[in-house]
Every structure is written in C-alpha cells, then in structure tokens.
PDB file of C-alpha atoms in Angstrom:
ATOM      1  CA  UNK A   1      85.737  50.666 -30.075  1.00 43.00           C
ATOM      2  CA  UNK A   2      88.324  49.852 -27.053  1.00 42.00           C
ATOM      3  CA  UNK A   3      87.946  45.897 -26.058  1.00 42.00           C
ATOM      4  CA  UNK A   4      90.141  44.525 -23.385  1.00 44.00           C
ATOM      5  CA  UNK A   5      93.131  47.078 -23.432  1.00 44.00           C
ATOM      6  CA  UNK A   6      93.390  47.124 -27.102  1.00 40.00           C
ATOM      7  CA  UNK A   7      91.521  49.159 -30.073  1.00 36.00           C
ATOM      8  CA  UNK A   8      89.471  47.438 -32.834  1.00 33.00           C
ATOM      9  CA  UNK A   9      88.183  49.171 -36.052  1.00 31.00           C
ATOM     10  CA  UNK A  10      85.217  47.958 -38.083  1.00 33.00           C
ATOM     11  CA  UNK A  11      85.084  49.491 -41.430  1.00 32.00           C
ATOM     12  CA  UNK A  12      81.846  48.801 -43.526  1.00 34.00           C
ATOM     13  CA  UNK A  13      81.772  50.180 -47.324  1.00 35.00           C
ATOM     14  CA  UNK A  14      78.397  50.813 -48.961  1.00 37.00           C
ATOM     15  CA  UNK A  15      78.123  49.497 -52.258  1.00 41.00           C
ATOM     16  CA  UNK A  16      77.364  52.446 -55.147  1.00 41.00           C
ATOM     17  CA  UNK A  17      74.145  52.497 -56.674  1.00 44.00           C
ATOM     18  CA  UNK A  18      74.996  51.068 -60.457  1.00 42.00           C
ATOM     19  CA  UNK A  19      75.219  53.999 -63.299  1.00 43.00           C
ATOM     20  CA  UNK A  20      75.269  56.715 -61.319  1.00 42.00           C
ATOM     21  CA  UNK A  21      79.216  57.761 -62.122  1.00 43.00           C
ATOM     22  CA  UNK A  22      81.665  58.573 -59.505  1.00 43.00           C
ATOM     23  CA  UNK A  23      84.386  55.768 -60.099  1.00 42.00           C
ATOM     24  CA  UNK A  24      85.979  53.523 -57.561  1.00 44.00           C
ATOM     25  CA  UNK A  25      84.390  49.869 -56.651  1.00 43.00           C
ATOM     26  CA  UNK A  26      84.643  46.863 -58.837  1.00 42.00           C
ATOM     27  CA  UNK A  27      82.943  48.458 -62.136  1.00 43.00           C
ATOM     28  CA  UNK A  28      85.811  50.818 -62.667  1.00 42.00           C
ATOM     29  CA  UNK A  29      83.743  53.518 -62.121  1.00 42.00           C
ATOM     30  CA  UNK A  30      80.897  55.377 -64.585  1.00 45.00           C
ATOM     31  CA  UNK A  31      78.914  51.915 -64.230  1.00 43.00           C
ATOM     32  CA  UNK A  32      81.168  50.169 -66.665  1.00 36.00           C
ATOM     33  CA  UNK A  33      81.303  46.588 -65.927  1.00 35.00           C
ATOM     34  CA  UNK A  34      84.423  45.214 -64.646  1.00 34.00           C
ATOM     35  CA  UNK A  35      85.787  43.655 -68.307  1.00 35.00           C
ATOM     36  CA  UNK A  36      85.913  47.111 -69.519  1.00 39.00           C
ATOM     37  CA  UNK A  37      88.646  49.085 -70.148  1.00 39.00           C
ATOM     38  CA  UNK A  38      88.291  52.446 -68.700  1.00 49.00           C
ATOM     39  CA  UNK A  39      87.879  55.557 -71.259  1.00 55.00           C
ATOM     40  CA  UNK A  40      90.709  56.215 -73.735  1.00 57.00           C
ATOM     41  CA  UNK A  41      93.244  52.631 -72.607  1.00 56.00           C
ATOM     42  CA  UNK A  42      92.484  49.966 -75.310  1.00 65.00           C
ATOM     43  CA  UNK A  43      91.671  46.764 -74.389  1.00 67.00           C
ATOM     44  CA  UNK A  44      94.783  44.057 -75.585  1.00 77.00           C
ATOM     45  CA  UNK A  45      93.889  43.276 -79.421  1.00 89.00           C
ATOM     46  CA  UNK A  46      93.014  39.231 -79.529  1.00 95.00           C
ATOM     47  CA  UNK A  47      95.954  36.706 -80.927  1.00 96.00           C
ATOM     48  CA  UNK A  48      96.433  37.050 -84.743  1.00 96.00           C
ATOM     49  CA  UNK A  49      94.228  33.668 -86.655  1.00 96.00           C
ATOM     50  CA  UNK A  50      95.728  32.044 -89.785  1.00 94.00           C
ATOM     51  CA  UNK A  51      92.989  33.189 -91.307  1.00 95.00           C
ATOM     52  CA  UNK A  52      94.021  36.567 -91.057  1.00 96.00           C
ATOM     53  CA  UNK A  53      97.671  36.310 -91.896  1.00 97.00           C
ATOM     54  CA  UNK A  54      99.591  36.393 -95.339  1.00 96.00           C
ATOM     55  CA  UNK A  55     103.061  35.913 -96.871  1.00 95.00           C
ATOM     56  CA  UNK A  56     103.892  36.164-100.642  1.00 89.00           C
ATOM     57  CA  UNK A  57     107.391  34.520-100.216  1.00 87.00           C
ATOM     58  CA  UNK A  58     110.557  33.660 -98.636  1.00 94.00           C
ATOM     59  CA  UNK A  59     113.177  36.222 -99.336  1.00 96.00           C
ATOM     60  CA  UNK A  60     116.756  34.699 -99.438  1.00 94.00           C
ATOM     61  CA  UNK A  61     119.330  36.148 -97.088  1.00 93.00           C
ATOM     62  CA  UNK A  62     122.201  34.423 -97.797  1.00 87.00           C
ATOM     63  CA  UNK A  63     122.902  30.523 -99.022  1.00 84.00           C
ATOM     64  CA  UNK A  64     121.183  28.910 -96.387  1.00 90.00           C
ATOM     65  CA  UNK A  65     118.503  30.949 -94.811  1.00 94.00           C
ATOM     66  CA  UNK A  66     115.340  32.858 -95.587  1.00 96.00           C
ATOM     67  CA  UNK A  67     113.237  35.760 -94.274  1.00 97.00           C
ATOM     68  CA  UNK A  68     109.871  35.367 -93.490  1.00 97.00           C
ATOM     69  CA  UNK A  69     107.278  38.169 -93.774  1.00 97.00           C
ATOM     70  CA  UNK A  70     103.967  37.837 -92.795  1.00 97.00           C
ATOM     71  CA  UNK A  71     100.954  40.674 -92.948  1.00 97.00           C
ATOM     72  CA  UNK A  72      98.040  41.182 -90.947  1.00 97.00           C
ATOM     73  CA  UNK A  73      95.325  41.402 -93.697  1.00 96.00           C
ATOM     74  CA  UNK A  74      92.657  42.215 -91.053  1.00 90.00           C
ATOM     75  CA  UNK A  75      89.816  42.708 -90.648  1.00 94.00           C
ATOM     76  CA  UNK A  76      91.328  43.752 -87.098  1.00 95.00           C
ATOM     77  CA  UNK A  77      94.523  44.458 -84.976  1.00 97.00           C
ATOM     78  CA  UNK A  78      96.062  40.814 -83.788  1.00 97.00           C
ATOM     79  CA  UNK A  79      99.458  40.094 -81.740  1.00 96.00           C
ATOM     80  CA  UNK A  80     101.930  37.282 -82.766  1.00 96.00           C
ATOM     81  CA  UNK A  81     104.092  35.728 -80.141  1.00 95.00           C
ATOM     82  CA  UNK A  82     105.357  32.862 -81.740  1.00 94.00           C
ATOM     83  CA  UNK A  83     108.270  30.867 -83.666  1.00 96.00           C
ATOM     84  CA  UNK A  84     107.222  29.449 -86.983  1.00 97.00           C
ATOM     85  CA  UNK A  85     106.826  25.879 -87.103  1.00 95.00           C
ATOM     86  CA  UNK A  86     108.925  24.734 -90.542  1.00 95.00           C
ATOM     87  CA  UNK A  87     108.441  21.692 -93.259  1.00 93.00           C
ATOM     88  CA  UNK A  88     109.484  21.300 -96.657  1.00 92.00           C
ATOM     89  CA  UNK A  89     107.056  20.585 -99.300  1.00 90.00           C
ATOM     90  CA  UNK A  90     106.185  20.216-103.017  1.00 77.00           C
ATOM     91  CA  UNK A  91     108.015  17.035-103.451  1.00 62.00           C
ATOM     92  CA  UNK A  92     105.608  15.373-105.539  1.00 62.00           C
ATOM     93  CA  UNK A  93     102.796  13.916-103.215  1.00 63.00           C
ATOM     94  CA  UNK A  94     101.446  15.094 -99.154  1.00 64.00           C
ATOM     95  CA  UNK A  95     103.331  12.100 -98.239  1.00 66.00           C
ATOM     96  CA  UNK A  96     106.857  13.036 -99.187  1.00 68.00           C
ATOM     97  CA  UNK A  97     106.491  16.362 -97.265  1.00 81.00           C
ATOM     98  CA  UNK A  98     109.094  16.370 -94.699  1.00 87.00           C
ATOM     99  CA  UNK A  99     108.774  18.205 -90.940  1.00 92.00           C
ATOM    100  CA  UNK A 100     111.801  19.901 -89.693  1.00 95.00           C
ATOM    101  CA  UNK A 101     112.915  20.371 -85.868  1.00 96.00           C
ATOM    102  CA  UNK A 102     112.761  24.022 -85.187  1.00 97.00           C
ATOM    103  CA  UNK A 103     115.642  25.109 -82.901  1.00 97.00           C
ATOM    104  CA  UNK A 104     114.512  28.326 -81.593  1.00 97.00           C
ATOM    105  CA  UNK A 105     116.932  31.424 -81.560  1.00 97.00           C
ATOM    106  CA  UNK A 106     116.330  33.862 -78.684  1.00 96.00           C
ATOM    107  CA  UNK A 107     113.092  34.268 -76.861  1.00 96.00           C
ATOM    108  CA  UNK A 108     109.100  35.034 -78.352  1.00 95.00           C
ATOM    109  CA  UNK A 109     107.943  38.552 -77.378  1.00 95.00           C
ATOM    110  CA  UNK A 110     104.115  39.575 -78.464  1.00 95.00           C
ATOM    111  CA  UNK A 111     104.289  41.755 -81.560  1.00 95.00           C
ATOM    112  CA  UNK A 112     101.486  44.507 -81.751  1.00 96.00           C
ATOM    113  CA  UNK A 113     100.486  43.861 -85.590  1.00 96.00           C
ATOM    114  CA  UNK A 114      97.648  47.043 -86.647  1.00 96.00           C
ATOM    115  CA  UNK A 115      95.753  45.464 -89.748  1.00 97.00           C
ATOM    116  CA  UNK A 116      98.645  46.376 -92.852  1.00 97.00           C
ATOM    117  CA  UNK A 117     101.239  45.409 -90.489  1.00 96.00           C
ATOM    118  CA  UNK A 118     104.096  42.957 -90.621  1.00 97.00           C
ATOM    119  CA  UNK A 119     106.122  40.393 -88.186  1.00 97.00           C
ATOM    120  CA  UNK A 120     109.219  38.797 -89.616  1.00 97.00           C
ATOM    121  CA  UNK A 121     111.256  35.207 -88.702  1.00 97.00           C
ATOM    122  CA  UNK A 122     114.467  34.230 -90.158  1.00 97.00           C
ATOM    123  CA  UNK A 123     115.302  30.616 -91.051  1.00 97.00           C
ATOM    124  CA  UNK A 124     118.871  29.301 -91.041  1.00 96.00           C
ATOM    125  CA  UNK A 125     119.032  25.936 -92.639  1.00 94.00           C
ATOM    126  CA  UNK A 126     121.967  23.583 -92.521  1.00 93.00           C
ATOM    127  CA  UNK A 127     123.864  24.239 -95.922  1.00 90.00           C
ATOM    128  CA  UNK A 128     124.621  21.745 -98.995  1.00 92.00           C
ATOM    129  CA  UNK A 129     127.904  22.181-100.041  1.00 92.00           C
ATOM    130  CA  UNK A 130     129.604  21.736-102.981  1.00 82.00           C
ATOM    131  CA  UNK A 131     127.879  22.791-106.434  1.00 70.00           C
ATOM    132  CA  UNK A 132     125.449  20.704-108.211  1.00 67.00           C
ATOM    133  CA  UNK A 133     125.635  17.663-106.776  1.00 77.00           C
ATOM    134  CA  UNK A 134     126.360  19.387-103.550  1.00 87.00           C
ATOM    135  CA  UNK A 135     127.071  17.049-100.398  1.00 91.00           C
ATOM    136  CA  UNK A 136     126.365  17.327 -96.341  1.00 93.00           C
ATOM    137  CA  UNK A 137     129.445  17.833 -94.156  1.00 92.00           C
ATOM    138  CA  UNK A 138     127.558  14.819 -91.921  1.00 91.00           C
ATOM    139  CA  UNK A 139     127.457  12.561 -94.750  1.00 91.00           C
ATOM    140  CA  UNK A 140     124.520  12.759 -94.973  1.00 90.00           C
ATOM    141  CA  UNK A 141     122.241  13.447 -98.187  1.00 90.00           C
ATOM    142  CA  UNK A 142     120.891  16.816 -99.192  1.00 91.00           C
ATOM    143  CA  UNK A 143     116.748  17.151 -99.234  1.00 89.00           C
ATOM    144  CA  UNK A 144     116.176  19.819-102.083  1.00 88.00           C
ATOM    145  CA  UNK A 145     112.142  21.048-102.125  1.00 90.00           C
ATOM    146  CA  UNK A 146     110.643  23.488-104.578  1.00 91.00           C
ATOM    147  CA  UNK A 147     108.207  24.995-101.398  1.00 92.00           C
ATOM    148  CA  UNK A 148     108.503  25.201 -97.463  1.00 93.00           C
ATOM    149  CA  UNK A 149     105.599  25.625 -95.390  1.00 93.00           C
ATOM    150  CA  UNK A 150     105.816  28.168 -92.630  1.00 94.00           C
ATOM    151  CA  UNK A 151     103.291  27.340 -89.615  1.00 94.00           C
ATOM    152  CA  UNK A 152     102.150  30.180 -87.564  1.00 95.00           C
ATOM    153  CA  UNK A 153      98.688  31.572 -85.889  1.00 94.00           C
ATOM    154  CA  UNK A 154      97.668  27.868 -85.934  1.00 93.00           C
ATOM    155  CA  UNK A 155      97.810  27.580 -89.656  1.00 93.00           C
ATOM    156  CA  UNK A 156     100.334  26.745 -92.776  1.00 91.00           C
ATOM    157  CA  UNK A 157     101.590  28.855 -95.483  1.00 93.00           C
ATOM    158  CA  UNK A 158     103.290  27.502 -98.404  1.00 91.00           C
ATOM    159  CA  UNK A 159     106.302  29.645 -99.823  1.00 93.00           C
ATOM    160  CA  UNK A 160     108.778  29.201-102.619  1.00 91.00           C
ATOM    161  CA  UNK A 161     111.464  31.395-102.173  1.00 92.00           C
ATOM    162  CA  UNK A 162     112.106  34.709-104.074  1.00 92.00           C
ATOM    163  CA  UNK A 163     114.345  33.969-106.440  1.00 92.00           C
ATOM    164  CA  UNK A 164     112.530  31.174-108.571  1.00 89.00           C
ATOM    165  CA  UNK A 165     114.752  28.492-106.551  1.00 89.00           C
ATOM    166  CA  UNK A 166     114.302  25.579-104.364  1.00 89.00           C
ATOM    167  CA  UNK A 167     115.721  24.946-100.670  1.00 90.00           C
ATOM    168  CA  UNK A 168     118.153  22.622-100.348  1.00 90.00           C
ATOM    169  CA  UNK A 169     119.337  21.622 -96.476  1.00 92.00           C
ATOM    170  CA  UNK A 170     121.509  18.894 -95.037  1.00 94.00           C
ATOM    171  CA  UNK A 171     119.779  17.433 -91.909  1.00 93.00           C
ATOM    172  CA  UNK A 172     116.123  17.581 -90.720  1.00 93.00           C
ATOM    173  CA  UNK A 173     116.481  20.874 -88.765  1.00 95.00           C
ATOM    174  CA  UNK A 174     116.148  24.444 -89.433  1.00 96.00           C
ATOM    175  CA  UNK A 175     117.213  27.671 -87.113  1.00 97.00           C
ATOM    176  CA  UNK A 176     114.293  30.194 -86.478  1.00 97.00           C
ATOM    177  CA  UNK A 177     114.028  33.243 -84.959  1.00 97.00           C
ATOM    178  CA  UNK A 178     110.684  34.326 -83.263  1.00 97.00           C
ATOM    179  CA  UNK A 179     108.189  36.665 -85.010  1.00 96.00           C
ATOM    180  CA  UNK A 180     109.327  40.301 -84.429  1.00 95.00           C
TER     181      UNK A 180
END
C-alpha cells in the first residue's frame, strides 16, 4: 500500500489450529506446548539435592589436603555447580564444631552427573608443622578433628579421611576447588 510518497507493509500471521503438526509458532511445532523440548534434545536435568548425593570419604593427597568424591545415587540425572562449603567436626559435642572460610580456587562450571556418576573438589588446608606436637607458622595453635563436614547440594556430609587419621590445620580457612 503506497501512502504519501512512501510504501507501507502490513503483515498479519494466522495463528495454527493446535495439534495439527506442521511446526513453527510458539508451541515448537507438532502441538507441543512451549516448555517442551522438541523430539530427540533433552530437556537440562534439575540441580543435584543432598538427598541424592553420597561420599564414603576424604582421600588424602598430600599432608594438607584432601579429595572429595561425591556420587549421584539417583534416582535421576542432577548437575552440580558448586564449591563445597567446609567445617571440622567430631570434637566431642555440635558446639565445638568449627566453620572454615572457603577460599575458592578457579571458577564453578555445571557438571552433567548421570545417576552412578561422580564430581570431585580438592581441599588444601593450612599445614601443622613440626611432628607431634606440631606448631602453626602464624603462631597460632593447630585445630586437629577426627571428621570434616563437606556441604554441597544444600546439605552436609560428614567424612573422616581415608587413612584412619584426623585433620589437623593451622588457621580457620581451607582452599577448595569447585566440583568438576
């Protein structure tokens, strides 16, 4: 349609009658509602619960740090894009547990965990040194705790590590890596 000089087009879609196939619109085609993934893409899997995540210990990688392992027990697929939230515990009574400042190394990236599979953090804790009656560089004085508790998915889980010891830090922090 011309209109003073210049040209003007009106375009005017019909809408598709709903479930009779032929893709396009809003529905994704096939009368699929629009929260539907279309045929043969997966829709994202949800974020992994505490509920469905496990750990049987923390496996020592060194003097001062610790591997994490956790395993999606099911009963679906879950990601994890997370650091681990950290406290020592086990020292005798709830109240004596002691929180640690997580210092985060590198950057969270969502982990695709299938029910069987596993995400892994490594803790780095301050070291005691000396032997026994070890010492902290600071001045400070060592903590020593049978168990840690590892938060993650909204949830705790307590760990002693593998080797039938206890952790022993100077400090109140601890060095984790994100779930990978």
């Amino acid at each position: 349609m011309q209109r003073g000089g210049g040209w003007f087009l009106f375009f005017y879609t019909y809408p598709r009658a709903r479930g009779r196939g032929g893709g396009g619109g809003r529905g994704g085609g096939r009368g699929r509602p629009a929260t539907e993934a279309p045929t043969g893409v997966r829709a994202p899997a949800a974020a992994c619960t505490s509920g469905q995540l496990t750990a049987d210990s923390a496996q020592r990688t060194g003097s001062n740090g610790v591997r994490v392992t956790v395993t999606n027990k099911g009963p679906k697929p879950c990601t994890l894009k997370a650091f681990p939230t950290v406290g020592l515990a086990g020292q005798g009574s709830p109240g004596s547990n002691k929180g640690l400042s997580v210092v985060r190394q590198g950057q969270a990236r969502t982990v695709q965990l299938p029910v069987g599979g596993t995400a892994t953090t490594t803790l780095t804790f301050t070291p005691v040194l000396g032997e026994a009656d070890g010492y902290c560089a600071s001045g400070g004085t060592p903590t020593v705790a049978p168990t840690i508790v590892v938060g993650v998915a909204g949830g705790g889980i307590q760990l002693a590590p593998d080797d039938g010891g206890d952790f022993a830090l100077c400090g109140n922090s601890v060095r984790a890596t994100a779930f990978r």
